[in-house]
CSV table of C-alpha atoms in Angstrom, one decimal:
chain,number,residue,atom,x,y,z
Y,191,MET,CA,94.4,122.3,127.2
Y,192,PRO,CA,93.3,118.6,127.4
Y,193,ARG,CA,95.2,116.4,129.9
Y,194,SER,CA,97.7,114.2,128.1
Y,195,VAL,CA,97.6,110.5,128.4
Y,196,VAL,CA,101.1,109.0,128.1
Y,197,LEU,CA,102.2,105.5,127.4
Y,198,ALA,CA,106.0,104.9,127.6
Y,199,VAL,CA,107.2,102.0,125.4
Y,200,ALA,CA,110.3,100.3,126.6
Y,201,GLY,CA,113.0,99.9,123.9
Y,202,CYS,CA,116.4,98.3,124.5
Y,203,LEU,CA,118.8,99.3,121.7
Y,204,ALA,CA,122.2,97.8,121.3
Y,205,VAL,CA,124.4,100.1,119.2
Y,206,SER,CA,128.0,99.5,118.2
Y,207,ALA,CA,130.5,102.3,117.9
Y,208,CYS,CA,130.1,102.3,114.1
Y,209,GLY,CA,126.3,103.2,114.4
Y,210,VAL,CA,124.9,99.8,113.4
Y,211,THR,CA,122.4,98.0,115.5
Y,212,ALA,CA,122.9,94.5,116.8
Y,213,GLN,CA,120.5,93.3,114.1
Y,214,GLY,CA,122.6,94.9,111.4
Y,215,ARG,CA,120.4,98.0,110.7
Y,216,GLN,CA,121.9,101.4,110.1
Y,217,GLU,CA,121.3,103.4,113.3
Y,218,THR,CA,119.0,106.4,112.8
Y,219,GLY,CA,120.1,108.3,115.9
Y,220,VAL,CA,116.5,108.9,117.0
Y,221,ARG,CA,116.1,108.6,120.7
Y,222,ASN,CA,113.0,109.1,123.0
Y,223,LEU,CA,110.7,109.8,120.1
Y,224,THR,CA,107.3,111.2,121.1
Y,225,MET,CA,104.4,110.2,118.9
Y,226,VAL,CA,101.5,112.5,119.4
Y,227,VAL,CA,97.9,111.2,118.8
Y,228,GLY,CA,95.3,113.9,118.5
Y,229,ASN,CA,92.5,111.5,119.7
Y,230,SER,CA,91.6,109.6,122.9
Y,231,PRO,CA,93.2,106.2,123.6
Y,232,GLY,CA,91.6,103.2,121.8
Y,233,GLY,CA,90.9,104.7,118.3
Y,234,GLY,CA,92.5,103.9,115.0
Y,235,TYR,CA,95.4,106.5,115.2
Y,236,ASP,CA,96.1,105.5,118.8
Y,237,THR,CA,96.2,101.8,118.0
Y,238,MET,CA,98.5,102.4,115.1
Y,239,ALA,CA,100.9,104.5,117.1
Y,240,ARG,CA,101.1,101.9,119.9
Y,241,GLN,CA,101.7,99.1,117.5
Y,242,ILE,CA,104.4,101.1,115.7
Y,243,ALA,CA,106.1,102.0,119.1
Y,244,ASP,CA,106.0,98.3,119.9
Y,245,VAL,CA,107.7,97.3,116.6
Y,246,LEU,CA,110.3,100.1,117.0
Y,247,GLY,CA,111.3,98.6,120.3
Y,248,LYS,CA,111.2,95.0,119.4
Y,249,ASP,CA,113.2,95.5,116.2
Y,250,ASP,CA,115.7,97.8,117.9
Y,251,ILE,CA,114.9,100.6,115.5
Y,252,ALA,CA,114.5,103.3,118.1
Y,253,ALA,CA,114.8,103.4,121.9
Y,254,GLY,CA,112.4,105.0,124.4
Y,255,THR,CA,109.5,105.7,122.0
Y,256,ARG,CA,106.4,106.9,123.8
Y,257,VAL,CA,102.8,107.6,122.7
Y,258,VAL,CA,101.1,110.8,124.0
Y,259,ASN,CA,97.3,111.4,123.5
Y,260,GLU,CA,96.3,115.0,123.1
Y,261,PRO,CA,92.6,114.8,122.1
Y,262,GLY,CA,90.5,117.7,120.9
Y,263,ALA,CA,88.6,118.9,117.8
Y,264,GLY,CA,89.4,115.9,115.7
Y,265,GLY,CA,93.1,116.2,116.1
Y,266,THR,CA,93.4,119.9,115.4
Y,267,VAL,CA,94.2,120.8,119.0
Y,268,ALA,CA,97.3,118.5,118.8
Y,269,LEU,CA,98.0,119.9,115.3
Y,270,GLN,CA,98.1,123.5,116.7
Y,271,GLN,CA,100.4,122.4,119.5
Y,272,LEU,CA,102.7,120.7,117.0
Y,273,VAL,CA,102.9,123.8,114.8
Y,274,ASN,CA,103.8,125.8,117.9
Y,275,ASP,CA,106.5,123.3,119.0
Y,276,GLY,CA,110.0,124.5,118.6
Y,277,GLY,CA,111.1,121.2,117.1
Y,278,SER,CA,113.9,120.8,119.7
Y,279,ARG,CA,112.7,117.2,120.6
Y,280,ALA,CA,112.2,114.2,118.5
Y,281,LYS,CA,108.5,114.5,117.9
Y,282,VAL,CA,105.9,113.5,115.3
Y,283,MET,CA,102.1,113.5,115.1
Y,284,THR,CA,99.8,110.9,113.6
Y,285,THR,CA,97.8,112.2,110.6
Y,286,GLY,CA,95.6,111.1,107.8
Y,287,VAL,CA,92.2,111.6,106.2
Y,288,ALA,CA,90.5,112.3,109.5
Y,289,VAL,CA,92.9,115.1,110.4
Y,290,VAL,CA,92.6,116.7,107.0
Y,291,GLY,CA,88.8,116.7,107.3
Y,292,ALA,CA,88.9,118.0,110.9
Y,293,VAL,CA,90.9,121.0,109.7
Y,294,VAL,CA,88.1,121.9,107.3
Y,295,THR,CA,85.1,121.1,109.6
Y,296,ASN,CA,86.7,122.9,112.6
Y,297,ASN,CA,87.9,125.9,110.5
Y,298,ALA,CA,91.3,125.3,112.1
Y,299,PRO,CA,93.8,128.2,112.0
Y,300,VAL,CA,96.5,125.7,111.0
Y,301,SER,CA,96.7,122.8,108.5
Y,302,LEU,CA,99.1,120.1,107.4
Y,303,ALA,CA,100.7,122.6,105.1
Y,304,ASP,CA,102.2,124.2,108.3
Y,305,THR,CA,104.0,121.1,109.3
Y,306,THR,CA,107.0,119.1,108.1
Y,307,PRO,CA,105.8,116.0,106.3
Y,308,ILE,CA,107.7,112.8,107.3
Y,309,ALA,CA,106.0,109.7,105.9
Y,310,ARG,CA,102.8,107.9,105.0
Y,311,VAL,CA,102.9,104.4,106.5
Y,312,LEU,CA,99.6,102.6,105.6
Y,313,GLU,CA,96.3,102.7,103.9
Y,314,GLU,CA,93.2,100.7,104.4
Y,315,PRO,CA,90.1,100.2,102.4
Y,316,MET,CA,86.7,101.0,104.0
Y,317,ILE,CA,83.9,98.5,104.5
Y,318,ILE,CA,80.2,99.0,104.1
Y,319,ALA,CA,78.6,96.9,106.8
Y,320,VAL,CA,75.2,96.2,108.3
Y,321,ALA,CA,73.8,94.1,111.2
Y,322,ALA,CA,73.6,90.3,110.5
Y,323,ASP,CA,69.8,90.5,110.6
Y,324,SER,CA,69.6,93.6,108.4
Y,325,PRO,CA,67.0,93.4,105.6
Y,326,TYR,CA,69.8,94.6,103.2
Y,327,ARG,CA,71.4,91.3,102.3
Y,328,THR,CA,73.5,92.8,99.4
Y,329,LEU,CA,74.8,96.1,98.4
Y,330,ASP,CA,72.1,96.3,95.7
Y,331,ASP,CA,69.5,95.9,98.4
Y,332,LEU,CA,70.9,98.8,100.3
Y,333,VAL,CA,71.4,101.0,97.2
Y,334,GLU,CA,67.8,100.4,96.0
Y,335,ALA,CA,66.3,101.4,99.4
Y,336,TRP,CA,68.7,104.4,99.8
Y,337,ARG,CA,67.8,105.8,96.4
Y,338,ALA,CA,64.1,105.4,97.1
Y,339,ASP,CA,64.4,107.3,100.5
Y,340,PRO,CA,67.7,109.1,100.8
Y,341,ARG,CA,66.8,110.9,104.0
Y,342,GLY,CA,65.1,107.8,105.6
Y,343,ILE,CA,68.2,105.5,105.3
Y,344,THR,CA,70.5,106.4,108.2
Y,345,ALA,CA,74.2,106.0,107.8
Y,346,ALA,CA,76.6,106.1,110.8
Y,347,GLY,CA,80.2,106.4,111.6
Y,348,GLY,CA,82.8,108.6,113.2
Y,349,ALA,CA,83.2,112.4,113.1
Y,350,ILE,CA,81.7,114.6,110.5
Y,351,GLY,CA,84.4,115.1,107.9
Y,352,GLY,CA,86.3,112.0,108.8
Y,353,PRO,CA,86.9,108.9,106.6
Y,354,ASP,CA,83.7,107.2,107.5
Y,355,TYR,CA,81.8,110.3,106.6
Y,356,GLN,CA,83.7,110.9,103.4
Y,357,GLN,CA,83.2,107.3,102.3
Y,358,VAL,CA,79.4,107.6,102.8
Y,359,MET,CA,79.3,110.8,100.9
Y,360,LEU,CA,81.3,109.5,98.0
Y,361,LEU,CA,79.1,106.4,97.8
Y,362,ALA,CA,76.0,108.5,97.8
Y,363,LYS,CA,77.3,110.6,94.9
Y,364,ALA,CA,78.5,107.5,93.0
Y,365,ILE,CA,75.0,106.0,93.1
Y,366,GLY,CA,73.2,109.2,92.1
Y,367,ILE,CA,72.2,110.5,95.6
Y,368,ASP,CA,72.8,114.2,96.4
Y,369,PRO,CA,75.3,114.1,99.3
Y,370,THR,CA,73.5,117.0,101.0
Y,371,THR,CA,70.4,114.8,101.5
Y,372,VAL,CA,72.3,112.1,103.3
Y,373,ASN,CA,71.3,111.4,106.9
Y,374,PHE,CA,74.6,110.7,108.7
Y,375,VAL,CA,74.8,110.2,112.4
Y,376,THR,CA,78.1,110.4,114.3
Y,377,TYR,CA,79.2,108.1,117.1
Y,378,ASP,CA,82.3,108.4,119.3
Y,379,GLY,CA,83.9,105.1,118.4
Y,380,GLY,CA,82.7,101.5,117.7
Y,381,GLY,CA,81.6,100.9,121.3
Y,382,GLU,CA,78.8,103.4,120.9
Y,383,LEU,CA,78.0,102.6,117.3
Y,384,LEU,CA,77.7,98.8,117.6
Y,385,PRO,CA,74.5,98.8,119.7
Y,386,ALA,CA,72.9,101.3,117.2
Y,387,ILE,CA,73.7,99.0,114.3
Y,388,LEU,CA,72.6,95.8,116.1
Y,389,GLY,CA,69.4,97.6,117.4
Y,390,GLY,CA,68.4,98.8,114.0
Y,391,LYS,CA,68.8,102.5,114.9
Y,392,VAL,CA,71.0,103.0,111.8
Y,393,ALA,CA,70.9,101.2,108.5
Y,394,PHE,CA,74.6,100.9,107.8
Y,395,THR,CA,78.1,102.1,108.6
Y,396,ALA,CA,81.3,102.7,106.7
Y,397,SER,CA,84.5,102.0,108.6
Y,398,GLY,CA,87.9,100.3,108.5
Y,399,TYR,CA,87.9,96.5,108.7
Y,400,ALA,CA,90.2,96.4,111.8
Y,401,GLU,CA,87.6,98.2,114.0
Y,402,TRP,CA,85.0,95.6,113.3
Y,403,ALA,CA,87.1,92.5,112.9
Y,404,ASP,CA,85.8,90.8,116.0
Y,405,GLN,CA,82.1,91.4,115.2
Y,406,ILE,CA,82.6,90.3,111.7
Y,407,ALA,CA,84.3,87.1,112.9
Y,408,SER,CA,81.4,86.4,115.4
Y,409,GLY,CA,78.8,86.9,112.7
Y,410,SER,CA,77.0,89.9,114.3
Y,411,ILE,CA,78.1,92.2,111.5
Y,412,ARG,CA,77.9,91.5,107.8
Y,413,VAL,CA,80.1,93.3,105.2
Y,414,LEU,CA,78.3,94.2,101.9
Y,415,ALA,CA,81.3,95.7,100.1
Y,416,VAL,CA,85.0,96.7,100.3
Y,417,SER,CA,86.0,100.1,98.9
Y,418,GLY,CA,89.5,99.3,97.8
Y,419,GLU,CA,90.8,98.1,94.4
Y,420,GLN,CA,90.9,94.5,95.6
Y,421,ARG,CA,89.1,92.3,98.1
Y,422,LEU,CA,90.5,91.7,101.5
Y,423,SER,CA,91.8,88.3,102.1
Y,424,GLU,CA,90.1,88.3,105.6
Y,425,LEU,CA,86.7,88.8,104.1
Y,426,ASP,CA,84.3,87.1,101.7
Y,427,ALA,CA,83.0,90.4,100.4
Y,428,PRO,CA,83.3,91.9,96.9
Y,429,THR,CA,84.6,95.4,96.1
Y,430,LEU,CA,82.3,98.3,95.2
Y,431,ARG,CA,83.5,98.1,91.6
Y,432,GLU,CA,82.7,94.4,91.3
Y,433,GLN,CA,79.1,95.4,92.2
Y,434,GLY,CA,78.8,98.1,89.6
Y,435,VAL,CA,79.7,101.1,91.7
Y,436,ASP,CA,82.4,103.2,90.1
Y,437,LEU,CA,84.3,104.1,93.2
Y,438,THR,CA,87.5,103.2,95.1
Y,439,TYR,CA,88.4,104.9,98.4
Y,440,THR,CA,91.1,104.2,101.0
Y,441,ASN,CA,91.9,105.7,104.3
Y,442,TRP,CA,95.5,106.4,104.9
Y,443,ARG,CA,97.7,107.3,107.9
Y,444,GLY,CA,101.1,108.8,108.3
Y,445,PHE,CA,103.2,111.2,110.4
Y,446,VAL,CA,104.2,114.9,110.3
Y,447,ALA,CA,106.8,116.8,112.4
Y,448,PRO,CA,106.9,120.4,113.7
Y,449,PRO,CA,107.8,123.0,111.1
Y,450,GLY,CA,111.3,124.3,110.7
Y,451,ILE,CA,113.2,121.2,111.9
Y,452,SER,CA,116.6,120.7,110.4
Y,453,GLU,CA,117.1,118.6,107.3
Y,454,ASP,CA,119.3,116.2,109.3
Y,455,LYS,CA,116.5,115.6,111.8
Y,456,ARG,CA,114.0,115.2,109.1
Y,457,ALA,CA,116.2,112.7,107.3
Y,458,ARG,CA,116.6,110.7,110.5
Y,459,LEU,CA,112.9,110.5,111.1
Y,460,VAL,CA,112.3,109.4,107.5
Y,461,GLU,CA,114.9,106.7,107.9
Y,462,LEU,CA,113.2,105.5,111.0
Y,463,PHE,CA,109.9,105.0,109.2
Y,464,ASP,CA,111.6,103.5,106.2
Y,465,GLN,CA,113.1,100.9,108.6
Y,466,LEU,CA,109.6,100.3,110.1
Y,467,HIS,CA,108.3,99.8,106.5
Y,468,ARG,CA,111.0,97.1,105.9
Y,469,SER,CA,110.3,95.3,109.2
Y,470,PRO,CA,108.7,91.8,108.8
Y,471,GLU,CA,107.0,92.3,112.1
Y,472,TRP,CA,105.3,95.5,110.9
Y,473,GLN,CA,104.2,93.7,107.8
Y,474,ARG,CA,102.6,91.1,110.0
Y,475,VAL,CA,100.8,93.8,112.0
Y,476,LEU,CA,99.4,95.3,108.8
Y,477,GLU,CA,98.2,91.9,107.6
Y,478,ARG,CA,96.4,91.2,110.9
Y,479,ASN,CA,94.7,94.6,110.7
Y,480,GLY,CA,93.5,94.2,107.1
Y,481,GLN,CA,95.7,97.2,106.2
Y,482,GLN,CA,98.3,97.7,103.4
Y,483,ASP,CA,101.8,99.0,103.3
Y,484,ALA,CA,101.7,102.4,101.6
Y,485,PHE,CA,105.1,103.9,102.6
Y,486,SER,CA,106.1,107.1,100.9
Y,487,ALA,CA,108.3,110.0,102.1
Y,488,GLY,CA,110.1,113.0,100.8
Y,489,PRO,CA,108.7,115.0,97.9
Y,490,GLU,CA,106.3,112.1,97.0
Y,491,PHE,CA,104.6,112.3,100.4
Y,492,GLU,CA,104.5,116.2,100.3
Y,493,GLU,CA,102.8,116.1,96.9
Y,494,PHE,CA,100.4,113.4,98.2
Y,495,LEU,CA,99.4,115.6,101.1
Y,496,ASP,CA,98.8,118.6,98.9
Y,497,ARG,CA,96.5,116.5,96.7
Y,498,GLN,CA,94.7,115.1,99.7
Y,499,GLN,CA,93.9,118.5,101.2
Y,500,GLY,CA,92.3,119.5,97.9
Y,501,LEU,CA,90.4,116.3,97.5
Y,502,VAL,CA,89.0,116.3,101.0
Y,503,LYS,CA,87.9,119.9,100.7
Y,504,SER,CA,86.0,119.0,97.5
Y,505,ILE,CA,84.3,115.9,99.1
Y,506,LEU,CA,83.2,118.0,102.0
Y,507,ALA,CA,82.0,120.9,99.8
Y,508,ASP,CA,79.8,118.5,97.9
Y,509,ALA,CA,78.3,117.4,101.2
Y,510,GLY,CA,77.6,121.0,102.1
Y,511,LEU,CA,80.5,121.6,104.4
Y,512,ARG,CA,82.8,124.5,103.7
């Protein structure tokens, strides 16, 4: 079992006898919440969890929230541990497209269907990016070269089956390239990928904006396209659809709890994330990250998870992964 890395986030909660916080919010009753991240510190899930823990403390939504990293097999090690958890403690796990993909690529014995869905909290469009000195000045330049030599144009990103990988495979299919011919190289985080992009070892990457915000601002990375319905206010880059590619794709992140928890505990966890969703501070965090509020809970989130598991399996099957 991987060694857990724990960050305790201090939270000071003033609660009156009637169960209302000092700031007038209805008290959820959640104390000492553990947010499990199935990846190492520093990645997208980890950053999100720590930002949420910070807001929960600052806004007096929940006291004593901590983030625990349990990395392994794209999050499926943590998922297995969550499913085996008795649910006696207040505990949730980060999830999203990457975890759904990891279940498939790792042939995991458990899936999100074995958990208790709590809430989706955000979504973010992907970016298609190249080095500033890349010969591909526009998306059309990249598409033309890629169509001419599908195996010779190297794409790069995170784990096989994750959102970076899925975005590249969907883009290939949308422009008429067989996804099974795509040359995709994986890197463990932006720190390893950046030198490969800048050094010309890979042609392009697909990723979330937040991961490359500093490099984009400095001018070392150029964004050719955004995969969402609309442009990002932080970028002067058109969407894929604006450039004639019939494709939109967004990564999403949320939380699930152990199976079999009581309806009361589930309702309290949903209320906690609903209060996060309504927090102005959380909305500012999302804006800084180039992310969008996508809160949903209850049956709506359950149905979304079901659809996502089917969609991701289809994308990966097209790429030759089963």
